[in-house]
Short mmCIF file of C-alpha atoms and ligand atoms in Angstrom, two decimals:
data_model
loop_
_atom_site.label_atom_id
_atom_site.label_comp_id
_atom_site.label_asym_id
_atom_site.label_seq_id
_atom_site.Cartn_x
_atom_site.Cartn_y
_atom_site.Cartn_z
CA MET A 1 -0.35 0.21 0.29
CA LYS A 2 1.37 3.34 -0.99
CA GLU A 3 1.60 6.15 1.60
CA LYS A 4 0.29 9.39 0.55
CA ASP A 5 1.32 13.51 1.00
CA PRO A 6 0.72 13.20 5.28
CA GLU A 7 -2.40 13.83 5.19
CA TRP A 8 -4.53 13.32 9.31
CA LYS A 9 -6.55 11.19 10.34
CA THR A 10 -7.78 10.94 13.37
CA ALA A 11 -9.18 7.26 14.42
CA VAL A 12 -11.09 7.37 18.34
CA LEU A 13 -12.09 3.69 18.94
CA GLU A 14 -12.93 4.72 22.65
CA LYS A 15 -12.80 8.16 23.08
CA ASN A 16 -11.73 9.98 26.71
CA GLY A 17 -8.72 11.82 26.71
CA LYS A 18 -7.79 15.27 25.24
CA ALA A 19 -5.84 14.99 21.47
CA GLY A 20 -2.48 16.99 22.80
CA GLU A 21 -2.06 15.27 26.22
CA ASN A 22 1.10 13.65 26.40
CA THR A 23 1.13 9.73 26.93
CA GLN A 24 3.04 10.06 30.78
CA GLU A 25 -0.54 11.64 31.94
CA ARG A 26 -3.00 9.58 29.84
CA GLN A 27 -1.42 6.21 31.51
CA LYS A 28 -0.82 7.97 35.06
CA LYS A 29 -5.36 9.17 34.02
CA ILE A 30 -5.15 5.62 33.05
CA LYS A 31 -3.41 3.97 36.54
CA THR A 32 -6.00 5.76 39.27
CA ALA A 33 -8.51 6.22 37.38
CA GLU A 34 -11.98 4.08 38.71
CA LYS A 35 -12.74 0.25 38.26
CA PRO A 36 -16.52 -0.62 37.38
CA ALA A 37 -17.79 -1.63 40.97
CA SER A 38 -20.30 -4.52 38.95
CA HIS A 39 -19.16 -7.86 37.65
CA ASN A 40 -20.73 -7.51 34.83
CA ALA A 41 -19.98 -4.34 33.98
CA GLY A 42 -22.46 -2.84 31.07
CA GLN A 43 -19.10 -1.46 29.91
CA PRO A 44 -15.53 -2.30 29.12
CA ALA A 45 -13.62 -1.66 31.73
CA ILE A 46 -10.67 0.52 30.33
CA ALA A 47 -11.17 3.18 27.43
CA VAL A 48 -8.39 4.47 25.33
CA SER A 49 -7.70 6.74 23.18
CA GLU A 50 -7.12 7.76 20.05
CA ARG A 51 -5.00 6.77 16.74
CA ARG A 52 -4.24 8.38 13.81
CA PHE A 53 -4.01 6.70 10.52
CA ARG A 54 -1.74 8.18 7.92
CA GLN A 55 -4.01 8.68 4.45
CA THR A 56 -3.37 5.51 2.77
CA ASP A 57 -5.22 3.90 -1.19
CA LEU A 58 -7.88 2.80 0.85
CA PRO A 59 -11.18 3.37 -0.01
CA ALA A 60 -12.45 5.10 1.75
CA HIS A 61 -15.46 3.69 4.21
CA PHE A 62 -12.61 0.48 5.74
CA ILE A 63 -10.83 4.28 6.98
CA GLU A 64 -14.38 5.26 8.05
CA ARG A 65 -14.64 2.10 10.14
CA ARG A 66 -10.80 2.19 10.92
CA MET A 67 -12.17 5.70 12.84
CA ARG A 68 -15.76 4.58 13.69
CA PRO A 69 -16.22 0.33 14.18
CA ARG A 70 -19.16 -0.48 14.37
CA ILE A 71 -19.01 -1.87 17.93
CA ASN A 72 -22.20 -2.90 19.25
CA THR A 73 -22.93 -1.80 22.76
CA GLN A 74 -25.92 -3.16 23.55
CA GLN A 75 -26.12 -6.65 24.99
CA PRO A 76 -27.99 -9.25 23.36
CA PRO A 77 -30.09 -10.59 25.34
CA PRO A 78 -28.51 -14.21 26.68
CA GLN A 79 -28.50 -16.95 24.11
CA ALA A 80 -30.41 -20.56 24.72
CA PRO A 81 -28.50 -22.09 26.06
CA PRO A 82 -28.27 -26.04 24.10
CA ARG A 83 -29.66 -28.73 24.84
CA LEU A 84 -27.51 -31.92 25.74
CA GLU A 85 -29.25 -33.93 21.92
CA ASP A 86 -27.77 -30.55 19.98
CA TYR A 87 -24.47 -32.29 20.04
CA GLU A 88 -25.07 -35.51 17.92
CA PRO A 89 -24.55 -33.52 14.88
CA ILE A 90 -21.44 -33.05 16.17
CA ILE A 91 -20.08 -36.27 18.50
CA GLY A 92 -22.84 -38.96 17.62
CA LYS A 93 -24.82 -41.03 19.87
CA PRO A 94 -23.53 -42.85 21.46
CA GLU A 95 -20.74 -40.25 22.92
CA LEU A 96 -23.78 -39.35 24.13
CA ASP A 97 -25.34 -42.45 25.36
CA GLU A 98 -21.92 -42.59 27.52
CA ILE A 99 -22.66 -38.98 28.93
CA ARG A 100 -25.73 -39.72 30.01
CA PHE A 101 -24.83 -43.20 31.67
CA LEU A 102 -22.32 -41.64 33.48
CA ALA A 103 -24.80 -38.63 34.86
CA ARG A 104 -27.05 -41.51 36.06
CA HIS A 105 -25.43 -42.03 39.50
CA LEU A 106 -25.42 -38.51 39.79
CA ARG A 107 -28.46 -37.41 40.14
CA GLY A 108 -29.91 -34.91 42.47
CA LYS A 109 -26.37 -34.00 43.58
CA THR A 110 -25.96 -30.12 44.26
CA VAL A 111 -22.20 -28.39 42.74
CA LYS A 112 -21.23 -25.16 43.42
CA MET A 113 -18.32 -23.56 40.86
CA VAL A 114 -17.49 -20.38 42.50
CA ASN A 115 -14.58 -18.00 40.37
CA SER A 116 -13.99 -14.13 40.01
CA THR A 117 -15.48 -12.70 37.09
CA ALA A 118 -18.57 -13.47 35.28
CA VAL A 119 -17.39 -12.30 31.82
CA GLY A 120 -14.76 -12.10 29.71
CA GLY A 121 -11.86 -14.96 29.83
CA GLY A 122 -11.37 -18.46 29.50
CA VAL A 123 -13.46 -19.64 32.86
CA ALA A 124 -16.05 -17.93 32.20
CA GLU A 125 -16.68 -19.15 29.46
CA ILE A 126 -16.39 -22.65 29.38
CA LEU A 127 -18.85 -22.16 33.19
CA ASN A 128 -21.38 -20.76 31.00
CA ARG A 129 -21.25 -24.27 29.54
CA LEU A 130 -21.03 -26.43 31.34
CA ILE A 131 -23.55 -25.31 34.08
CA PRO A 132 -27.07 -25.92 31.93
CA LEU A 133 -25.72 -28.99 31.04
CA LEU A 134 -25.32 -30.75 34.48
CA THR A 135 -28.20 -29.17 35.25
CA GLU A 136 -29.11 -30.80 32.15
CA LEU A 137 -28.75 -34.61 33.81
CA GLU A 138 -29.93 -33.24 37.03
CA ILE A 139 -27.27 -32.11 38.88
CA PRO A 140 -28.04 -29.41 39.89
CA THR A 141 -25.35 -27.52 39.95
CA ARG A 142 -24.99 -23.13 40.90
CA TRP A 143 -22.09 -20.30 39.37
CA ASP A 144 -21.48 -17.67 42.31
CA VAL A 145 -18.24 -14.95 41.65
CA ILE A 146 -16.35 -13.86 44.34
CA THR A 147 -16.75 -9.73 45.39
CA GLY A 148 -14.04 -7.21 45.70
CA GLY A 149 -12.73 -3.67 45.44
CA ASN A 150 -10.07 -2.57 43.38
CA ASP A 151 -7.25 -3.51 45.56
CA PHE A 152 -8.41 -6.73 45.93
CA PHE A 153 -7.94 -7.60 42.39
CA GLU A 154 -5.48 -6.06 41.88
CA VAL A 155 -3.43 -8.14 44.22
CA THR A 156 -5.79 -11.30 42.25
CA LYS A 157 -3.70 -9.90 39.45
CA GLY A 158 0.25 -9.78 41.26
CA PHE A 159 -0.40 -13.21 42.32
CA HIS A 160 -2.07 -14.15 38.46
CA ASN A 161 1.71 -12.99 36.82
CA ALA A 162 3.81 -14.50 39.95
CA LEU A 163 2.05 -17.63 39.95
CA GLN A 164 3.43 -17.63 36.90
CA GLY A 165 6.29 -16.97 37.03
CA GLY A 166 6.58 -13.18 37.24
CA GLU A 167 8.92 -11.03 40.15
CA TYR A 168 6.09 -9.35 42.72
CA ASN A 169 6.87 -8.26 46.38
CA LEU A 170 4.60 -10.03 48.41
CA THR A 171 4.21 -8.05 51.93
CA GLN A 172 2.43 -8.67 55.20
CA GLN A 173 -0.56 -5.63 53.58
CA ILE A 174 -1.36 -8.22 50.65
CA LYS A 175 -1.60 -11.09 52.50
CA ASP A 176 -3.80 -8.51 54.59
CA ILE A 177 -6.88 -7.47 51.34
CA PHE A 178 -6.46 -10.88 50.21
CA MET A 179 -7.79 -12.43 53.19
CA SER A 180 -9.62 -10.09 53.83
CA TYR A 181 -11.81 -10.38 51.74
CA THR A 182 -11.50 -14.80 51.31
CA GLU A 183 -13.37 -14.04 54.51
CA GLN A 184 -16.00 -11.96 53.07
CA ASN A 185 -16.64 -14.26 50.08
CA ARG A 186 -17.40 -16.57 52.59
CA GLN A 187 -19.24 -15.22 54.40
CA ARG A 188 -21.31 -14.05 52.29
CA MET A 189 -21.71 -17.52 50.31
CA GLU A 190 -23.09 -20.55 51.34
CA PHE A 191 -21.73 -23.51 51.60
CA ALA A 192 -24.52 -26.90 51.70
CA GLU A 193 -24.11 -28.43 48.00
CA ASP A 194 -22.29 -31.80 47.46
CA LEU A 195 -19.42 -30.45 45.27
CA PHE A 196 -17.63 -27.75 45.00
CA VAL A 197 -15.66 -26.28 42.16
CA ILE A 198 -13.61 -23.24 43.91
CA HIS A 199 -11.83 -22.11 40.31
CA ASP A 200 -8.58 -20.47 40.36
CA PRO A 201 -6.09 -18.39 42.92
CA GLN A 202 -8.53 -16.03 43.50
CA PRO A 203 -10.93 -17.35 45.71
CA VAL A 204 -8.74 -19.93 46.75
CA GLY A 205 -8.96 -19.02 50.48
CA LEU A 206 -13.22 -20.26 50.80
CA VAL A 207 -11.94 -23.15 51.64
CA ARG A 208 -11.54 -22.32 54.75
CA SER A 209 -15.81 -23.68 55.00
CA LYS A 210 -14.68 -27.01 54.43
CA SER A 211 -16.90 -28.79 56.93
CA GLN A 212 -15.70 -32.93 56.98
CA LYS A 213 -19.26 -33.27 57.30
CA ARG A 214 -20.49 -33.42 54.22
CA GLY A 215 -18.90 -31.71 50.26
CA LYS A 216 -15.90 -33.17 48.29
CA TRP A 217 -13.99 -29.70 46.93
CA ILE A 218 -12.08 -29.21 44.23
CA TRP A 219 -9.36 -26.74 42.96
CA ARG A 220 -9.19 -26.54 39.52
CA CYS A 221 -6.51 -24.12 39.06
CA HIS A 222 -5.86 -23.00 35.33
CA VAL A 223 -2.57 -21.94 35.00
CA ASP A 224 0.67 -22.90 34.73
CA LEU A 225 2.01 -23.25 38.30
CA SER A 226 5.71 -24.72 36.71
CA ASN A 227 7.41 -21.98 38.47
CA PRO A 228 5.29 -19.92 40.84
CA HIS A 229 6.97 -17.18 43.25
CA PRO A 230 8.16 -18.86 45.34
CA GLY A 231 6.74 -16.94 47.86
CA VAL A 232 3.41 -16.22 46.34
CA TRP A 233 3.40 -20.79 45.68
CA ASP A 234 4.21 -21.06 49.52
CA PHE A 235 1.49 -18.58 51.21
CA LEU A 236 -1.57 -20.37 49.42
CA LYS A 237 0.56 -24.58 49.05
CA PRO A 238 -1.68 -24.38 52.40
CA MET A 239 -4.92 -23.81 50.84
CA VAL A 240 -4.28 -25.62 48.75
CA GLU A 241 -3.57 -28.48 50.55
CA GLN A 242 -6.93 -27.92 52.37
CA TYR A 243 -8.85 -29.39 48.73
CA ASP A 244 -10.07 -33.15 48.14
CA ALA A 245 -8.30 -32.74 44.35
CA THR A 246 -6.67 -30.62 42.48
CA ILE A 247 -7.47 -30.10 38.92
CA PHE A 248 -4.59 -29.14 36.23
CA SER A 249 -4.22 -28.10 33.03
CA ALA A 250 -1.00 -29.35 32.52
CA PRO A 251 1.13 -32.60 33.48
CA ALA A 252 3.36 -29.64 33.35
CA PHE A 253 1.20 -26.78 35.20
CA THR A 254 1.04 -28.58 39.19
CA ARG A 255 3.33 -27.95 42.07
CA GLN A 256 4.16 -31.55 44.29
CA LEU A 257 0.82 -31.70 46.59
CA THR A 258 -0.04 -34.63 49.20
CA GLY A 259 -3.93 -34.47 47.95
CA PRO A 260 -5.07 -36.44 44.14
CA GLN A 261 -4.25 -33.70 41.85
CA TYR A 262 -6.24 -34.99 38.05
CA LEU A 263 -5.69 -33.90 33.79
CA PHE A 264 -8.16 -31.48 32.21
CA TYR A 265 -8.77 -30.18 28.87
CA PRO A 266 -10.37 -26.92 29.32
CA SER A 267 -13.23 -27.20 25.97
CA ILE A 268 -15.55 -24.46 23.94
CA ASP A 269 -18.28 -24.91 23.15
CA PRO A 270 -19.18 -25.82 18.88
CA LEU A 271 -22.72 -24.91 19.43
CA SER A 272 -21.23 -21.88 21.30
CA GLU A 273 -21.73 -18.61 19.32
CA LYS A 274 -18.01 -18.13 19.51
CA ASN A 275 -18.11 -20.90 17.36
CA LYS A 276 -21.32 -22.22 16.04
CA ASP A 277 -21.38 -21.84 12.00
CA LEU A 278 -21.40 -18.76 10.73
CA PRO A 279 -23.22 -17.50 7.79
CA GLU A 280 -21.21 -15.84 5.45
CA GLU A 281 -23.69 -13.29 4.41
CA TYR A 282 -22.86 -12.43 8.39
CA VAL A 283 -18.61 -12.72 9.29
CA ASN A 284 -18.73 -10.40 5.78
CA LYS A 285 -21.15 -7.57 7.46
CA VAL A 286 -18.47 -7.81 11.29
CA CYS A 287 -15.60 -6.87 7.90
CA ASP A 288 -17.91 -4.30 7.17
CA ASP A 289 -18.79 -2.78 10.43
CA PHE A 290 -14.78 -3.14 11.11
CA GLY A 291 -13.49 -2.07 7.99
CA ILE A 292 -11.60 -5.51 7.57
CA ASP A 293 -11.19 -5.43 4.21
CA ARG A 294 -12.24 -8.84 2.14
CA SER A 295 -9.21 -8.87 -0.97
CA ARG A 296 -6.41 -8.83 1.03
CA PRO A 297 -5.22 -11.12 3.53
CA VAL A 298 -6.31 -10.34 7.33
CA ILE A 299 -4.68 -12.04 10.54
CA THR A 300 -5.97 -11.61 13.65
CA GLN A 301 -4.54 -12.17 17.31
CA ILE A 302 -7.43 -12.55 19.73
CA SER A 303 -7.63 -11.78 23.30
CA ARG A 304 -7.26 -9.66 26.36
CA PHE A 305 -4.41 -6.67 26.71
CA ASP A 306 -2.54 -8.39 28.63
CA ARG A 307 1.24 -8.27 28.60
CA LEU A 308 1.04 -12.21 28.29
CA LYS A 309 -0.27 -12.91 25.24
CA ASP A 310 2.86 -10.20 24.02
CA PRO A 311 0.22 -8.13 21.41
CA VAL A 312 3.52 -5.81 21.07
CA GLY A 313 5.23 -8.22 19.22
CA VAL A 314 2.52 -9.04 17.51
CA VAL A 315 2.53 -5.65 15.65
CA GLU A 316 6.36 -6.25 15.22
CA SER A 317 6.11 -9.50 13.56
CA TYR A 318 2.87 -8.12 11.46
CA LYS A 319 5.70 -5.36 10.36
CA LEU A 320 7.92 -7.85 9.43
CA VAL A 321 5.81 -9.88 7.30
CA LYS A 322 3.70 -6.30 5.81
CA LYS A 323 7.40 -6.02 3.37
CA TYR A 324 6.85 -8.65 1.56
CA VAL A 325 2.52 -9.70 1.88
CA ASP A 326 -0.39 -6.29 2.00
CA CYS A 327 -1.64 -7.75 5.20
CA GLN A 328 -3.85 -6.54 8.01
CA LEU A 329 -2.95 -7.26 11.03
CA VAL A 330 -6.85 -7.34 13.69
CA LEU A 331 -5.87 -6.88 17.68
CA ALA A 332 -9.61 -7.78 18.57
CA GLY A 333 -10.13 -7.62 23.03
CA GLY A 334 -11.44 -5.87 25.99
CA GLY A 335 -10.66 -5.65 29.25
CA ALA A 336 -11.92 -8.34 31.43
CA SER A 337 -13.10 -7.18 34.35
CA ASP A 338 -10.66 -8.68 36.88
CA ASP A 339 -8.15 -7.19 34.74
CA PRO A 340 -6.76 -3.23 35.72
CA GLU A 341 -3.91 -3.64 34.21
CA GLY A 342 -5.35 -4.61 30.01
CA ALA A 343 -6.23 0.20 29.68
CA VAL A 344 -1.99 0.48 29.46
CA VAL A 345 -2.02 -2.06 27.60
CA LEU A 346 -3.89 -1.33 24.90
CA GLN A 347 -2.27 2.49 25.52
CA GLU A 348 1.14 0.28 24.34
CA VAL A 349 -0.65 -0.86 21.68
CA MET A 350 -2.05 2.03 20.68
CA GLU A 351 1.59 3.51 21.19
CA ALA A 352 3.56 0.52 19.23
CA ALA A 353 0.43 0.52 16.06
CA GLY A 354 1.45 3.71 15.36
CA ASP A 355 -0.40 5.67 12.19
CA ASP A 356 -0.36 2.63 9.91
CA PRO A 357 -3.93 2.17 8.83
CA ASP A 358 -4.01 -1.77 8.45
CA ILE A 359 -3.68 -2.64 12.20
CA ILE A 360 -7.07 -2.64 12.98
CA ILE A 361 -7.05 -2.57 17.15
CA LEU A 362 -10.70 -3.15 18.40
CA ASN A 363 -11.66 -3.57 21.78
CA LEU A 364 -14.62 -4.25 22.35
CA PRO A 365 -17.60 -5.51 25.44
CA PRO A 366 -17.80 -8.30 26.50
CA TRP A 367 -20.81 -9.62 24.87
CA SER A 368 -18.47 -10.00 21.67
CA ALA A 369 -19.13 -14.10 20.71
CA LEU A 370 -20.48 -13.18 17.53
CA GLU A 371 -18.20 -10.86 16.32
CA ILE A 372 -14.30 -13.05 18.01
CA ASN A 373 -16.45 -15.96 15.78
CA ALA A 374 -16.94 -13.86 12.43
CA LEU A 375 -13.65 -12.43 12.90
CA GLN A 376 -11.84 -16.08 13.60
CA ARG A 377 -13.40 -16.62 9.94
CA ALA A 378 -12.57 -13.91 8.16
CA SER A 379 -8.87 -14.59 9.16
CA THR A 380 -5.92 -16.05 7.01
CA VAL A 381 -3.53 -16.68 9.62
CA ILE A 382 -4.67 -16.02 13.27
CA VAL A 383 -2.76 -15.71 16.39
CA GLN A 384 -2.12 -16.32 19.91
CA LYS A 385 1.51 -15.35 21.06
CA SER A 386 1.46 -15.42 24.83
CA LEU A 387 4.72 -15.80 26.33
CA LYS A 388 3.30 -16.69 28.92
CA GLU A 389 -0.40 -18.83 29.10
CA GLY A 390 -2.91 -20.47 30.59
CA PHE A 391 -4.10 -23.26 27.69
CA GLY A 392 -5.45 -20.91 25.50
CA LEU A 393 -8.87 -21.39 24.65
CA THR A 394 -8.14 -18.73 21.68
CA VAL A 395 -6.00 -21.22 19.79
CA THR A 396 -8.64 -24.05 19.67
CA GLU A 397 -10.98 -21.79 18.24
CA GLY A 398 -8.95 -21.38 15.73
CA LEU A 399 -8.04 -24.72 15.72
CA TRP A 400 -12.17 -25.83 15.58
CA LYS A 401 -12.90 -23.24 13.20
CA GLU A 402 -10.07 -25.64 10.64
CA LYS A 403 -7.50 -22.06 10.39
CA PRO A 404 -4.07 -21.84 10.24
CA VAL A 405 -3.20 -21.15 14.06
CA VAL A 406 1.04 -19.60 14.88
CA ALA A 407 1.03 -19.01 18.56
CA GLY A 408 3.67 -19.49 21.47
CA ALA A 409 5.45 -22.57 22.47
CA VAL A 410 4.04 -22.02 26.02
CA GLY A 411 1.65 -23.05 28.67
CA GLY A 412 -1.43 -26.00 27.28
CA ILE A 413 -0.74 -24.12 23.52
CA PRO A 414 1.92 -27.37 22.50
CA THR A 415 -0.70 -29.45 24.18
CA GLN A 416 -2.61 -28.12 21.32
CA ILE A 417 -0.08 -27.39 19.03
CA VAL A 418 1.61 -30.63 17.27
CA HIS A 419 3.59 -28.61 15.43
CA LYS A 420 3.44 -28.41 11.89
CA LEU A 421 1.06 -30.45 11.79
CA THR A 422 -2.33 -29.04 13.68
CA GLY A 423 -0.31 -24.85 13.87
CA VAL A 424 2.70 -23.95 13.99
CA LEU A 425 5.27 -23.36 17.25
CA VAL A 426 7.15 -19.77 17.86
CA HIS A 427 9.29 -19.05 19.92
CA SER A 428 10.22 -14.83 18.40
CA VAL A 429 8.72 -12.02 17.41
CA GLU A 430 11.35 -12.80 13.93
CA GLY A 431 10.50 -17.11 14.84
CA CYS A 432 6.29 -15.23 14.89
CA ALA A 433 6.16 -13.21 11.12
CA TYR A 434 8.27 -15.96 9.34
CA GLN A 435 5.90 -19.13 9.82
CA ILE A 436 2.77 -15.94 9.41
CA ARG A 437 4.83 -15.29 5.96
CA TYR A 438 4.53 -19.17 4.98
CA LEU A 439 1.74 -19.71 5.44
CA LEU A 440 0.51 -16.73 4.03
CA THR A 441 2.36 -18.02 0.82
CA HIS A 442 1.66 -21.00 1.11
CA PRO A 443 -2.06 -22.30 1.33
CA GLU A 444 -2.52 -25.40 0.76
CA PHE A 445 -0.29 -26.01 3.12
CA ALA A 446 -2.33 -23.90 5.86
CA ALA A 447 -5.75 -25.44 4.58
CA GLN A 448 -4.37 -28.94 5.35
CA MET A 449 -3.56 -27.80 8.69
CA GLY A 450 -6.36 -25.75 9.68
CA LYS A 451 -8.48 -29.38 8.24
CA ASN A 452 -5.74 -31.04 10.84
CA GLY A 453 -6.32 -28.66 13.72
CA ARG A 454 -9.86 -29.37 13.52
CA GLU A 455 -9.90 -32.61 13.78
CA HIS A 456 -6.71 -32.39 16.36
CA ALA A 457 -9.73 -30.14 18.69
CA LYS A 458 -12.54 -32.45 18.71
CA GLU A 459 -11.42 -35.01 19.80
CA ASN A 460 -9.94 -33.53 22.36
CA PHE A 461 -11.72 -30.36 23.95
CA LEU A 462 -14.83 -30.06 22.71
CA ILE A 463 -16.58 -29.01 26.05
CA THR A 464 -17.98 -32.92 26.13
CA VAL A 465 -15.55 -34.44 25.95
CA ASN A 466 -14.63 -31.89 28.68
CA LEU A 467 -18.44 -33.01 31.00
CA LYS A 468 -17.53 -36.94 30.71
CA ARG A 469 -14.27 -35.64 32.60
CA TRP A 470 -16.54 -34.62 35.21
CA LEU A 471 -19.13 -37.02 35.52
CA LEU A 472 -16.08 -39.31 36.48
CA LEU A 473 -14.80 -37.35 39.02
CA PHE A 474 -17.75 -36.44 41.09
CA GLN A 475 -17.84 -40.52 41.38
CA VAL A 476 -14.29 -41.01 42.50
CA LEU A 477 -15.61 -38.37 44.67
CA LEU A 478 -18.34 -39.28 46.07
CA GLY A 479 -17.10 -43.35 46.38
CA MET A 480 -19.54 -43.50 43.33
CA ALA A 481 -16.33 -44.97 40.93
CA LYS A 482 -12.83 -46.84 42.16
CA PRO A 483 -10.38 -44.00 42.82
CA ASN A 484 -7.89 -45.46 39.61
CA THR A 485 -10.94 -44.93 36.73
CA VAL A 486 -8.48 -43.83 33.84
CA LEU A 487 -9.80 -39.67 33.96
N1 UDP B 501 -12.35 -12.98 24.41
C1 UDP B 501 -13.11 -12.27 24.77
N2 UDP B 501 -13.04 -11.43 24.52
C2 UDP B 501 -11.83 -10.84 24.45
C3 UDP B 501 -10.84 -11.53 23.87
C4 UDP B 501 -10.82 -13.17 24.51
O1 UDP B 501 -14.58 -13.23 24.21
O2 UDP B 501 -12.21 -9.38 24.13
C5 UDP B 501 -12.54 -14.70 24.83
C6 UDP B 501 -11.50 -16.08 23.90
O3 UDP B 501 -12.42 -15.09 22.88
C7 UDP B 501 -11.37 -16.46 24.79
C8 UDP B 501 -11.55 -16.47 25.98
O4 UDP B 501 -12.52 -15.21 25.59
O5 UDP B 501 -12.57 -17.92 24.63
C9 UDP B 501 -9.68 -16.37 25.83
O6 UDP B 501 -9.49 -17.88 26.55
P1 UDP B 501 -7.72 -17.54 26.39
O7 UDP B 501 -7.84 -19.03 27.62
O8 UDP B 501 -7.24 -17.38 25.39
O9 UDP B 501 -7.73 -16.68 27.27
P2 UDP B 501 -7.57 -16.14 29.21
O10 UDP B 501 -7.97 -14.62 28.63
O11 UDP B 501 -8.31 -16.86 29.63
O12 UDP B 501 -6.04 -15.67 29.58
#
């Protein structure tokens, strides 16, 4: 794309800062900005400044949309969750019968699942689908979300990074903040179910409500604990060891613990708005709303604006590719409501993108599942260049959509990507650029890899596979099945 005279245009993704305000001032503002009190607050938690595009030959309507993307500001009514039988065309009847058989003995047993956010992030995605299915199988399952102030979520974000190997200065005050919100949540919640499934470190301390008389407690850890900050882990470990079982997403993520551990891959729902088949007209409409030019390759990374997802690294890779192949980069994400750092990272991404009109940055609200689905389907290559990762559900989503996926070889990603078979693993900006360029210039290879990826996802990472594992584990913990049952 040739540049014209330097005529500048201003793109406002979400107008919050004044033009001319310097970056430092803006960042300070963003840092001190209040976090919405509610977890399902109507607006994205992050608000960011402006981008200016250099003028290009791109037709005016693309520029117009890139300056003012038509982002859906209204939360659509929730989709009715699918019934088990709706999965039959995808997984077949024998598989469904097996699930129903396993659930029979658990009928009437009650489950409580607890996490830290109702919207945004992979855990909420999974719970949204798993809970209605358990309920349909007559295993009543309740979902509770812990609450906390900005200080609590600053602490838990720090813990999240520290547990994945980051630096952290753990003070007594931080421990007190964590424990005081844990106690508040314990007082607020009731614990009368047969099974408690506590997701991730934020609510881990709820296990202090464990009673000797009733209920089995499971800690479902979605993060990689292979190299945790020793202080933070020493603080949390005594709580983790009170659980009757722990579940990790990959063998490498675990720690030495006294209790039994299980391996559960996370999963996606092929019938959710995020993953269901979409009419081509809808994909075109979404591209039109966001100014994406479908006549040229589209490279996409969907993820929260988090440094561990390395969005700036993706911009750098794109810039290397762009020297050889005329393409566009779409970086779409939002701020999960438990992630106060999101606004700062989004600002960094905007600065890295500079005035390139072919870098499309979308700060989407949490109800954008259909749009994300369409963006993934419109992509030529899907990237997930994480530096640290839990499992990486965006990779699973890309595989399911038969897309060639280029992703960092971290966390659960190598479980999903068999290098050069179901996708490509990368370790650097340059490697990422090389692989993207290769895929863009070898479409037949890219298409075959996409097909392999879909098969791999179907075998291993669909919600129906995950559901079966939960049913088996519940049976084991309630003494209905032998503990040596292969899970
Ligand atoms: N996601 C979303 N909106 C966003 C960013 C991500 O709905 O703005 C979804 C994404 O499609 C995926 C999940 O959130 O389903 C992210 O899960 P992943 O395991 O990739 O990362 P996490 O955010 O849990 O670290």
